[in-house]
Coordinates of C-alpha atoms in Angstrom, one line a residue:
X1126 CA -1.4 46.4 34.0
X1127 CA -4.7 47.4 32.3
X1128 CA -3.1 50.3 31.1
X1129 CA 0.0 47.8 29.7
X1130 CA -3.1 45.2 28.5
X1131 CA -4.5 48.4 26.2
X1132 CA -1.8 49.4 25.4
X1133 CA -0.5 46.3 23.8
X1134 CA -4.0 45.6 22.0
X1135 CA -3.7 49.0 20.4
X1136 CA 0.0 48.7 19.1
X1137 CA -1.8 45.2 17.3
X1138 CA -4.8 46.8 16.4
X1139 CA -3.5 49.8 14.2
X1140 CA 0.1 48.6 13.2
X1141 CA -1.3 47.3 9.9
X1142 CA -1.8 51.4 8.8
X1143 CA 1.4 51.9 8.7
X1144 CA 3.1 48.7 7.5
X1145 CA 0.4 48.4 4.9
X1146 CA 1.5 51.8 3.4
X1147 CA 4.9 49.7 2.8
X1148 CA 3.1 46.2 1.9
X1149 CA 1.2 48.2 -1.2
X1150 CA 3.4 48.7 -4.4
X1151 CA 2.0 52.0 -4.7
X1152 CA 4.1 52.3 -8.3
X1153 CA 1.3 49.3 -9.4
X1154 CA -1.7 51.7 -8.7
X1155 CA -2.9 54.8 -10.9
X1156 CA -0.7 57.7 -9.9
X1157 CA -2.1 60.6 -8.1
X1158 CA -1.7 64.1 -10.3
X1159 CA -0.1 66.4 -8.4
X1160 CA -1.0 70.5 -8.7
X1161 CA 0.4 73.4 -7.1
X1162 CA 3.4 72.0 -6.6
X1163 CA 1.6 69.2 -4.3
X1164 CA 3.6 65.9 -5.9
X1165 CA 2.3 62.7 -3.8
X1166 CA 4.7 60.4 -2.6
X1167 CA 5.4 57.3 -4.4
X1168 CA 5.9 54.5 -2.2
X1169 CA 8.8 52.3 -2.2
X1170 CA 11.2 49.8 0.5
X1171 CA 14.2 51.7 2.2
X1172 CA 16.1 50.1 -0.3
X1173 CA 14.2 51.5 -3.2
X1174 CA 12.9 48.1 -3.9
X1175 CA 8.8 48.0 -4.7
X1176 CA 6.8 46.5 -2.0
X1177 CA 5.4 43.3 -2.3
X1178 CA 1.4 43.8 -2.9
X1179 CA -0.6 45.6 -5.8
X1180 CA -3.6 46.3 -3.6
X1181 CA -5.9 49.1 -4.9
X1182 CA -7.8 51.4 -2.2
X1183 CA -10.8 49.6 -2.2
X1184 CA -8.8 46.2 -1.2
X1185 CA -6.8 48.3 1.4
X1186 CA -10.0 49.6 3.0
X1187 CA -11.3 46.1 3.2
X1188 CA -8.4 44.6 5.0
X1189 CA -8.3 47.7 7.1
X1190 CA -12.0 46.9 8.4
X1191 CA -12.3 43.3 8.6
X1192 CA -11.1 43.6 12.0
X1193 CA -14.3 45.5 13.0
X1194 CA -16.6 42.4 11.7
X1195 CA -15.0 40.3 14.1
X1196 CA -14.6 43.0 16.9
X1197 CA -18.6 43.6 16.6
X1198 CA -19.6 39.7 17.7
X1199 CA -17.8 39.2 21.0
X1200 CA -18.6 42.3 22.5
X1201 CA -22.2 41.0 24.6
X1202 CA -21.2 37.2 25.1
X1203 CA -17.8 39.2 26.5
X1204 CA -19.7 41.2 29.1
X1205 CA -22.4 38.5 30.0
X1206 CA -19.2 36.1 30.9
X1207 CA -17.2 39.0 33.0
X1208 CA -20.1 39.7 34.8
X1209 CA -20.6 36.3 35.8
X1210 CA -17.1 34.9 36.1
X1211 CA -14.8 37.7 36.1
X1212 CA -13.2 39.9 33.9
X1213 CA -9.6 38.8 34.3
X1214 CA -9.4 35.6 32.4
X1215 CA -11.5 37.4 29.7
X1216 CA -9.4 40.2 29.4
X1217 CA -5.9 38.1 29.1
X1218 CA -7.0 35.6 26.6
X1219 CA -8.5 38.7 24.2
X1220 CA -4.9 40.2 24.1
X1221 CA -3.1 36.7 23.9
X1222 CA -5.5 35.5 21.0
X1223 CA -4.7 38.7 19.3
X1224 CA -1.1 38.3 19.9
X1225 CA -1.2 35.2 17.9
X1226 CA -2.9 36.4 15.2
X1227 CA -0.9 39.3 14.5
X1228 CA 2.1 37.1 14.7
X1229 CA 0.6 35.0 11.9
X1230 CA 0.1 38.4 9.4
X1231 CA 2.8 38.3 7.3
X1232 CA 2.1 34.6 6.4
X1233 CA -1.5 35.0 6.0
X1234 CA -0.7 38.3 3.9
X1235 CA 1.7 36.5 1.5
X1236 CA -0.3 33.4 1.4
X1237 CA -3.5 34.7 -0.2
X1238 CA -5.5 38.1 0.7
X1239 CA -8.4 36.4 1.6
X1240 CA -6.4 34.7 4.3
X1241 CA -5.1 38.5 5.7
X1242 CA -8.6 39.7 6.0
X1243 CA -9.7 36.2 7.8
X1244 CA -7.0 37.0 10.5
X1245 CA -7.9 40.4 10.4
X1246 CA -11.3 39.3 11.6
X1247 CA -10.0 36.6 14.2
X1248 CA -8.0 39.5 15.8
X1249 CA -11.0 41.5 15.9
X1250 CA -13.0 38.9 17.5
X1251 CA -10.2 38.3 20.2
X1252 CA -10.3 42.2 21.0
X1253 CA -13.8 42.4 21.2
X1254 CA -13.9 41.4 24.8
X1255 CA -11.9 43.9 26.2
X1256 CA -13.8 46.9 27.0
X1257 CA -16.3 44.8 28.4
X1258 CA -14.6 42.7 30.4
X1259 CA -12.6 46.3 31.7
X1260 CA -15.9 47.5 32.8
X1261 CA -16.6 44.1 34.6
X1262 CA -13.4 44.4 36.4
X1263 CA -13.6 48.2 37.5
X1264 CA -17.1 47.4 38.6
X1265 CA -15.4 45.5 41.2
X1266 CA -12.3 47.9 42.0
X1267 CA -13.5 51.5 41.4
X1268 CA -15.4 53.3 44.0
X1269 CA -18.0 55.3 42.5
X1270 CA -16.1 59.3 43.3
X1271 CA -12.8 57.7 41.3
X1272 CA -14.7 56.5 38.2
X1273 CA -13.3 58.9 35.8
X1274 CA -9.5 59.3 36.7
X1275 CA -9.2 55.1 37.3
X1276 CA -10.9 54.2 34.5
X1277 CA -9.7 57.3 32.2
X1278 CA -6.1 56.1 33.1
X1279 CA -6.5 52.2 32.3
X1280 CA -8.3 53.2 28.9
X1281 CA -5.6 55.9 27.9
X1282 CA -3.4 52.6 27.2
X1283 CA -5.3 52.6 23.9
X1284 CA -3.6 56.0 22.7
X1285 CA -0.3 55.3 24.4
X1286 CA -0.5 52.1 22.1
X1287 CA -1.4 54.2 18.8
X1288 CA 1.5 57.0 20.0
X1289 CA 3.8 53.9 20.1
X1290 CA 2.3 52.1 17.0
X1291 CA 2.3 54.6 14.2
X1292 CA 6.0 56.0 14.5
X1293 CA 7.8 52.4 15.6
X1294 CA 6.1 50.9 12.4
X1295 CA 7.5 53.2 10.7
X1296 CA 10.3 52.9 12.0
X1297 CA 11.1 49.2 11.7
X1298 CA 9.1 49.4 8.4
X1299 CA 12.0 51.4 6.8
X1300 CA 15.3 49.3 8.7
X1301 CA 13.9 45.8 8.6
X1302 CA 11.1 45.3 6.4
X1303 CA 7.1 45.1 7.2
X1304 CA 7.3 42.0 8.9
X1305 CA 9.5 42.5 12.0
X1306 CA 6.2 44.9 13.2
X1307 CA 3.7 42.1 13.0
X1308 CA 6.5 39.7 15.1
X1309 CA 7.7 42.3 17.5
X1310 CA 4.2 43.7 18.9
X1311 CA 2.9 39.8 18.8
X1312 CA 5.8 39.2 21.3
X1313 CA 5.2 41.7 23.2
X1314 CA 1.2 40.6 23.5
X1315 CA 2.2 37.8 24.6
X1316 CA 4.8 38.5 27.4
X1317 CA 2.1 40.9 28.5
X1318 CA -0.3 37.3 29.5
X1319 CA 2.0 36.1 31.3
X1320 CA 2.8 39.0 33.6
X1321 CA -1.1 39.7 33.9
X1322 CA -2.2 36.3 34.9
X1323 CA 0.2 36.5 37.6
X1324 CA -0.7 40.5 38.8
X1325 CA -4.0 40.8 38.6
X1326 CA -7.1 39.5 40.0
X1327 CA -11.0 39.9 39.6
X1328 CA -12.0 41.4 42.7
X1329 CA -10.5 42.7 45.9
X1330 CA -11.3 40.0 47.6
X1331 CA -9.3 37.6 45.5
X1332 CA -6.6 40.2 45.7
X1333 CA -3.7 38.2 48.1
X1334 CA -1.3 41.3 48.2
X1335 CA -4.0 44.6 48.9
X1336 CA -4.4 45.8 52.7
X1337 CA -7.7 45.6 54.5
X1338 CA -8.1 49.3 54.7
X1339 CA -7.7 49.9 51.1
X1340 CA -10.2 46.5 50.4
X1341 CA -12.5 47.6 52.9
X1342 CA -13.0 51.2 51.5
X1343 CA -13.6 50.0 47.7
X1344 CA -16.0 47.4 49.2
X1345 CA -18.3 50.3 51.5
X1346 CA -18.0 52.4 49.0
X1347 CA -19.6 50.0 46.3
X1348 CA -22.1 49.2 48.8
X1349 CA -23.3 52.8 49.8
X1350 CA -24.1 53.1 46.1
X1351 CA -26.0 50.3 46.2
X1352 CA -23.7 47.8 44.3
X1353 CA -23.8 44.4 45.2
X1354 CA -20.4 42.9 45.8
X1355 CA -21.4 39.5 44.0
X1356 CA -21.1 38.3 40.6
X1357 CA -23.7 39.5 38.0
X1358 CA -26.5 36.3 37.9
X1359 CA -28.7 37.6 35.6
X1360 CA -29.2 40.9 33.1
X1361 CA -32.2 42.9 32.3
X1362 CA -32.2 42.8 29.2
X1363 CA -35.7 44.3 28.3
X1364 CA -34.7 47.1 30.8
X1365 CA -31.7 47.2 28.6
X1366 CA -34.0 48.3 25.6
X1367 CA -36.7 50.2 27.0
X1368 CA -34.0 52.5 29.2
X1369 CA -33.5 56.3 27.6
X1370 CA -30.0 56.7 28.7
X1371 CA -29.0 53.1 27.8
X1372 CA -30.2 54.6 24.0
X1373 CA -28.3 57.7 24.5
X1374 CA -25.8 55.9 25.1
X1375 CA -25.5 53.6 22.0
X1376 CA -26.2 56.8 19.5
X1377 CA -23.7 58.2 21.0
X1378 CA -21.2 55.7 20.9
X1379 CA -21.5 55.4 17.8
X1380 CA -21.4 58.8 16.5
X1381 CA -18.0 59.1 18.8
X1382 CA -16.7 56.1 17.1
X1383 CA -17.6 57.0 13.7
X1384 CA -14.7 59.5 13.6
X1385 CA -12.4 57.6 16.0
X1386 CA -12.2 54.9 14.4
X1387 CA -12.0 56.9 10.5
X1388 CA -9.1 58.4 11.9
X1389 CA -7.5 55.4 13.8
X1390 CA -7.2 53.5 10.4
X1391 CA -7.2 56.0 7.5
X1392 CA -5.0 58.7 9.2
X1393 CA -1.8 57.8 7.8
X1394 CA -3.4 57.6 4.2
X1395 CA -4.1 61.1 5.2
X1396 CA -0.9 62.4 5.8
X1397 CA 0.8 60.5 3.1
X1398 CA -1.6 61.5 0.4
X1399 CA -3.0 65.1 1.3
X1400 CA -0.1 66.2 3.7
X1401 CA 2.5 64.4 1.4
X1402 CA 4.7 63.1 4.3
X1403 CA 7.1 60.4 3.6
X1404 CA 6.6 57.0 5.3
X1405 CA 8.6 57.7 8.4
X1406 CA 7.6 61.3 8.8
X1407 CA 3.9 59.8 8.2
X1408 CA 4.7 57.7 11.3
X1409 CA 5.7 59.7 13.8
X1410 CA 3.3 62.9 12.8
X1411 CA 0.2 60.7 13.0
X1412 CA 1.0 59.9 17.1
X1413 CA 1.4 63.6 18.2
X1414 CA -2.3 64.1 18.1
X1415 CA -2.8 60.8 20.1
X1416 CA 0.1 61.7 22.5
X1417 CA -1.6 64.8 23.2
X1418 CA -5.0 62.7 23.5
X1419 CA -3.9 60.6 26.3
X1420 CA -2.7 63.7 28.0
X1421 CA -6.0 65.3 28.1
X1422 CA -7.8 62.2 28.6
X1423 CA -5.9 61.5 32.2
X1424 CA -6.1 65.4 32.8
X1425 CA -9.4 65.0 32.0
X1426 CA -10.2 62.2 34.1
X1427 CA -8.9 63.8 37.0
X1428 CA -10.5 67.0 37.0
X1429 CA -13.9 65.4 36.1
X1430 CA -13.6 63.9 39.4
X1431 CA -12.4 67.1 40.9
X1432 CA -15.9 68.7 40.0
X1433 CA -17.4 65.9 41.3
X1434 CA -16.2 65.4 44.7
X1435 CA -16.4 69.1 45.6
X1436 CA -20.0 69.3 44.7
X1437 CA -19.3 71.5 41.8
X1438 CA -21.6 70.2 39.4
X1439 CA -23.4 66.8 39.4
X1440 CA -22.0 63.2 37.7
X1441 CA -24.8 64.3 34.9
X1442 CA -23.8 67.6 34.2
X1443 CA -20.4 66.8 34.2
X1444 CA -20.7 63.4 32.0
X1445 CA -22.6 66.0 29.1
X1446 CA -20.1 68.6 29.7
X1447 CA -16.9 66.8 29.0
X1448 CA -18.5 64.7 26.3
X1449 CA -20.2 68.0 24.5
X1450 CA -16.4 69.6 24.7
X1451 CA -14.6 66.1 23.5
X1452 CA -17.5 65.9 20.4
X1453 CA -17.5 69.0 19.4
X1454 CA -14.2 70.2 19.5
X1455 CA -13.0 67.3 17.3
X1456 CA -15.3 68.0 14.7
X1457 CA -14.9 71.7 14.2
X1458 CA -11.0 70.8 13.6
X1459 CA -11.6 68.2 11.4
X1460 CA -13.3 70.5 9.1
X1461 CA -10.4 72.8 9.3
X1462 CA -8.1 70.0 8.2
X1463 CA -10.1 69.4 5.3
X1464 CA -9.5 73.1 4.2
X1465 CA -5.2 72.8 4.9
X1466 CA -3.1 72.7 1.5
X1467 CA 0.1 70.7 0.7
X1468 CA 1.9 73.9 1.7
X1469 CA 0.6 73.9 5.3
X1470 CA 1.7 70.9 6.3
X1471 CA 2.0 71.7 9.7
X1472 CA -1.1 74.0 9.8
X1473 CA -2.7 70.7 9.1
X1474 CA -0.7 68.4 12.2
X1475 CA -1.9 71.0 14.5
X1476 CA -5.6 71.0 14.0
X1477 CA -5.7 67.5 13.7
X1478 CA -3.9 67.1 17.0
X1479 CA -6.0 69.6 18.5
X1480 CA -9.4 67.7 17.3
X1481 CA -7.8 64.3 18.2
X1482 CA -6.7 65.4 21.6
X1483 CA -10.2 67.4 22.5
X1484 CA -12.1 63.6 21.8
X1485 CA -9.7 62.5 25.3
X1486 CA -12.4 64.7 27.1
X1487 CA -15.3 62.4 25.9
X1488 CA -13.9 59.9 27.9
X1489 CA -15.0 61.4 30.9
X1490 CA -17.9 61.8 29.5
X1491 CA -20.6 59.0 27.8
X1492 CA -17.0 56.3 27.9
X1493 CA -17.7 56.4 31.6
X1494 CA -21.5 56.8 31.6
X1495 CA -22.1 52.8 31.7
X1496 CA -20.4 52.7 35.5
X1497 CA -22.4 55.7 36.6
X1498 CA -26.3 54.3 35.4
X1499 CA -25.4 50.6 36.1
X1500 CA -22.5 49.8 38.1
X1501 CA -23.9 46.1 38.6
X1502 CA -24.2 45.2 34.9
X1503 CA -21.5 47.7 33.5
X1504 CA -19.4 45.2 31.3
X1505 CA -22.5 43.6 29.2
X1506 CA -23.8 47.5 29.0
X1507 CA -20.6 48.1 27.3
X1508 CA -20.8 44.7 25.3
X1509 CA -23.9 46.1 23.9
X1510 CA -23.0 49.5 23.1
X1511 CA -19.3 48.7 22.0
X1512 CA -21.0 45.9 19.5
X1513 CA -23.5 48.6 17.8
X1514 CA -20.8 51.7 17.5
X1515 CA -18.8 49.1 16.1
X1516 CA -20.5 49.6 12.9
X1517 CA -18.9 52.7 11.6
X1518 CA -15.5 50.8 12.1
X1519 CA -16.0 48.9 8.9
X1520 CA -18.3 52.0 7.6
X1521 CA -16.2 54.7 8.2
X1522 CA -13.0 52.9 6.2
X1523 CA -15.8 52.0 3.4
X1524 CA -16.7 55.6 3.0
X1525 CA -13.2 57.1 2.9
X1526 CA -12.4 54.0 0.4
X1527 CA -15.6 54.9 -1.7
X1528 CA -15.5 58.8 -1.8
X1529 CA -11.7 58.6 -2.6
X1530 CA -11.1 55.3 -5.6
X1531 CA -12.3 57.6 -8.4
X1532 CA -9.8 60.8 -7.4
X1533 CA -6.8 60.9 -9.6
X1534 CA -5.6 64.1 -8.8
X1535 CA -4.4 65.8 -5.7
X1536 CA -7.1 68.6 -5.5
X1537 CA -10.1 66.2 -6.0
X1538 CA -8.6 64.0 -3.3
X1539 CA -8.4 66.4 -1.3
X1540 CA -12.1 67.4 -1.9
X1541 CA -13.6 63.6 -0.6
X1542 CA -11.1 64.1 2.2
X1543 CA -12.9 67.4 2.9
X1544 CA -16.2 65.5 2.7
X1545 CA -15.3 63.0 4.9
X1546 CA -14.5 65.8 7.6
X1547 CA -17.7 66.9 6.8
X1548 CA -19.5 63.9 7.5
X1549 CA -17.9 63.0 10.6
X1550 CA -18.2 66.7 12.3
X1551 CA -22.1 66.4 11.5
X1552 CA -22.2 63.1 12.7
X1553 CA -20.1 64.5 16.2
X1554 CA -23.1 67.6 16.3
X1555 CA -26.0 64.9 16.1
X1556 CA -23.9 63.1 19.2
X1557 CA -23.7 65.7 21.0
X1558 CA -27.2 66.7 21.3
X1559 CA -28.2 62.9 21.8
X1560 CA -26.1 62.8 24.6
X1561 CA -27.2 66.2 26.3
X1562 CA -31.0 65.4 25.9
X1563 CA -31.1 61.3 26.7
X1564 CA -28.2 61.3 29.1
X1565 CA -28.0 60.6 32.7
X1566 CA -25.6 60.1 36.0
X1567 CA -27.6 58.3 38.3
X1568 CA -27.8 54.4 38.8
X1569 CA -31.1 53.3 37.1
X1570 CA -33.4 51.6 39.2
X1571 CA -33.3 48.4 36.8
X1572 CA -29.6 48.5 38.1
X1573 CA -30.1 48.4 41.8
X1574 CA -32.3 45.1 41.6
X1575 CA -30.3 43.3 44.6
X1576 CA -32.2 41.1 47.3
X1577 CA -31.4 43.1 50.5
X1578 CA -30.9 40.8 52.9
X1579 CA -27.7 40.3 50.6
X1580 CA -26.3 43.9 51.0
X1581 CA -27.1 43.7 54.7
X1582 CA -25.3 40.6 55.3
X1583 CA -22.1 41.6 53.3
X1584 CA -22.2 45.1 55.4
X1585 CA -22.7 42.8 58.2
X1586 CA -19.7 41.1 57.9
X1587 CA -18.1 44.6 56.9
X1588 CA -18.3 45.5 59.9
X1589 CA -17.1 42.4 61.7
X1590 CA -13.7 42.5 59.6
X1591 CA -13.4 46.1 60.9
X1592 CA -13.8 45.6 64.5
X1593 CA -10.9 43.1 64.4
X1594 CA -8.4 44.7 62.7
X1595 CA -5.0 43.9 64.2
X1596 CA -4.8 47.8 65.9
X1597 CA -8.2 46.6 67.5
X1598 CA -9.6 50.1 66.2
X1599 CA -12.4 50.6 64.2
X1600 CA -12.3 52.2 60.7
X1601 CA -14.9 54.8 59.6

């Protein structure tokens, strides 16, 4: 269902990339030059009709980030109230609120632009909560040695939902007009609430349906790492900011985001203005590197664990690894795109997929990193670290809109694109070494504050639930 819930966010968070390229009367903005032979698309309805909005670059960029301005403020408060009621409740009403704002988009859109970018920012404020409130809840459900491949697995919803996004827009863009995306991934939000509210529940000991085995091996298992089984009371927060690998942490979020989420929004631009693909092809060309993402993110997560559990190499070494591979990797292909001409179309696809599909690996890496150092306060750590890297989500869209509103022709376009690569594989590079130096996979000792006559009494009756299971054996 987490996978569903991410899933569904997603498909609401990045739909607006493709049905804005058919919102924008592209035939009321100056027209691209093309040379050798590389003639940008001109944008127009499936029935040659002009689209409805005159929206230059710069406006574009601007709706495209005013989700991140709201996305940046509910991140902390998001954590704080997981960790002390649950992430559940937290988690459903993000997704609904968001629902209901992206079923209010075309209205908002046609009613004034100010009005777009305000319900931009509402649906950014309503997803804010949900990696937070994820971490709260696998806090609760994960034992420690299945981190990676649980919580690799109920993140990869997010690409699923741009795979499905990008070439469905399109899709319905081109049969039934912009608005019918907006309506039908708002419906689906909102099915989604109702199915989760009645599934899903906070902790396993709230859970009605799961077996004492299985309840009793997540519980030991938290408690043999030292996490307390009760909700969060209090955060330390000046442990927060004096910790090294809580700052390697932020840094590196945000470096990891800064091309993420570049790419998440201005990718289609990319393809229809540099790769010249129409609106459909544009669709469906920008979800194969995110298909292949989620692929290597579960791989990933799986084998992760794998080296792990058979001692291979520690939860440090194997956090830097996978994050050095998913950070670099996507920044030396970037480049390469940069370099790809009109006439390599597919030259251009395959690095980009490549580089998109290597950044799955970082989520084994520093995406992870907040359950390994503090299990206990796991969703507000991710509050805080989400909320800062949230910053090159309205950044990154600002720099492509800046470097590219001056470039009439298709060779100086493709130039800023080229510097845009640039700036996010040096950006990757300065992540990466953060990470390697600052990070670390053991539980802080900040983390571990937990009277110990609670632990001992919650093992205590551990134990008592074992000795009376209905075989009258005892589990070890």
């Amino acid at each position: 269902m987490s996978t569903l819930g991410f899933l569904n966010a997603y498909t609401m968070r990045v739909n607006l990339t493709i049905a804005l390229v058919a919102m924008v009367n592209h035939t009321q903005q100056p027209a691209l030059n093309g040379s050798e032979d590389c003639i940008p698309n001109v944008n127009v309805t499936h029935n040659d009709k002009p689209a409805e909005f005159g929206w230059d670059a710069t406006t574009q960029n601007t709706i495209l980030g005013a989700f991140y301005y709201g996305y940046i403020f509910t991140q902390i408060p998001a954590g704080w109230l997981a960790g002390r009621f649950g992430g559940k409740l937290v988690f459903g009403l993000g997704i609904l609120f968001t629902a209901v704002f992206t079923l209010l988009t075309p209205l908002a859109a046609r009613t004034a632009k100010w009005l777009l970018i305000a319900v931009r920012v509402a649906e950014g404020l309503a997803e804010g909560v949900l990696f937070p409130a994820m971490h709260a809840m696998w806090r609760s459900w994960a034992p420690p040695i299945e981190r990676s491949k649980l919580a690799t697995i109920s993140l990869s919803g997010g690409n699923l939902g741009i795979m499905l996004a990008l070439p469905v827009s399109g899709i319905l863009c081109q049969r039934f007009g912009w608005p019918v995306v907006f309506y039908s991934f708002g419906t689906l939000g909102c099915l989604w609430f109702v199915a989760w509210m009645f599934m899903v529940f906070n902790t396993p000991r709230d859970h009605p349906r799961i077996s004492d085995i299985e309840r009793e091996y997540i519980e030991q298992s938290l408690l043999r790492e030292g996490t307390s089984l009760s909700k969060t009371t209090s955060t330390p927060w000046l442990s927060f900011a004096t910790s090294v690998p809580v700052w390697g942490l932020i840094i590196t979020h945000i470096c990891f985001n800064w091309g993420t989420y570049t790419l998440s929004t201005n990718l289609p631009t990319y393809m229809k203005e540099i790769l010249l693909f129409d609106l459909t092809q544009d669709g469906f060309l920008s979800a194969v590197p995110y298909l292949c993402m989620w692929l290597v993110q579960v791989l990933g997560g799986q084998l992760a664990d794998k080296l792990r559990e058979k001692q291979l190499l520690s939860t440090a070494a194997v956090r830097k690894l996978f994050n050095s591979l998913g950070m670099l990797l996507q920044g030396v292909f970037l480049v390469l795109a940069g370099y790809v001409s009109c006439h390599q179309q597919y030259l251009g696809v395959l690095f980009l997929t490549i580089g998109i599909a290597s950044s799955g690996l970082g989520m084994s890496g520093f995406q992870i990193n907040h359950l390994d150092i503090a299990p206990r306060h796991a969703g507000v750590l991710m509050g805080i670290t989400n909320c800062i890297a949230t910053f090159p989500g309205f950044a990154g869209p600002a720099v492509v809109g800046f470097l590219t509103k001056h470039a009439k022709t298709w060779p100086s376009r493709k130039l800023q694109w080229q510097k845009v690569f640039y700036i996010a594989g040096g950006i990757y590079a300065f992540g990466t070494l953060t990470f390697l130096l600052m990070g670390s996979g053991t539980v802080q000792e900040w983390a571990k504050e937990e009277p110990e006559q609670e632990n001992k009494s919650t093992q205590k009756g551990l134990l008592v639930n074992q000795e009376h299971q209905d075989d009258g054996t005892i589990i070890t």
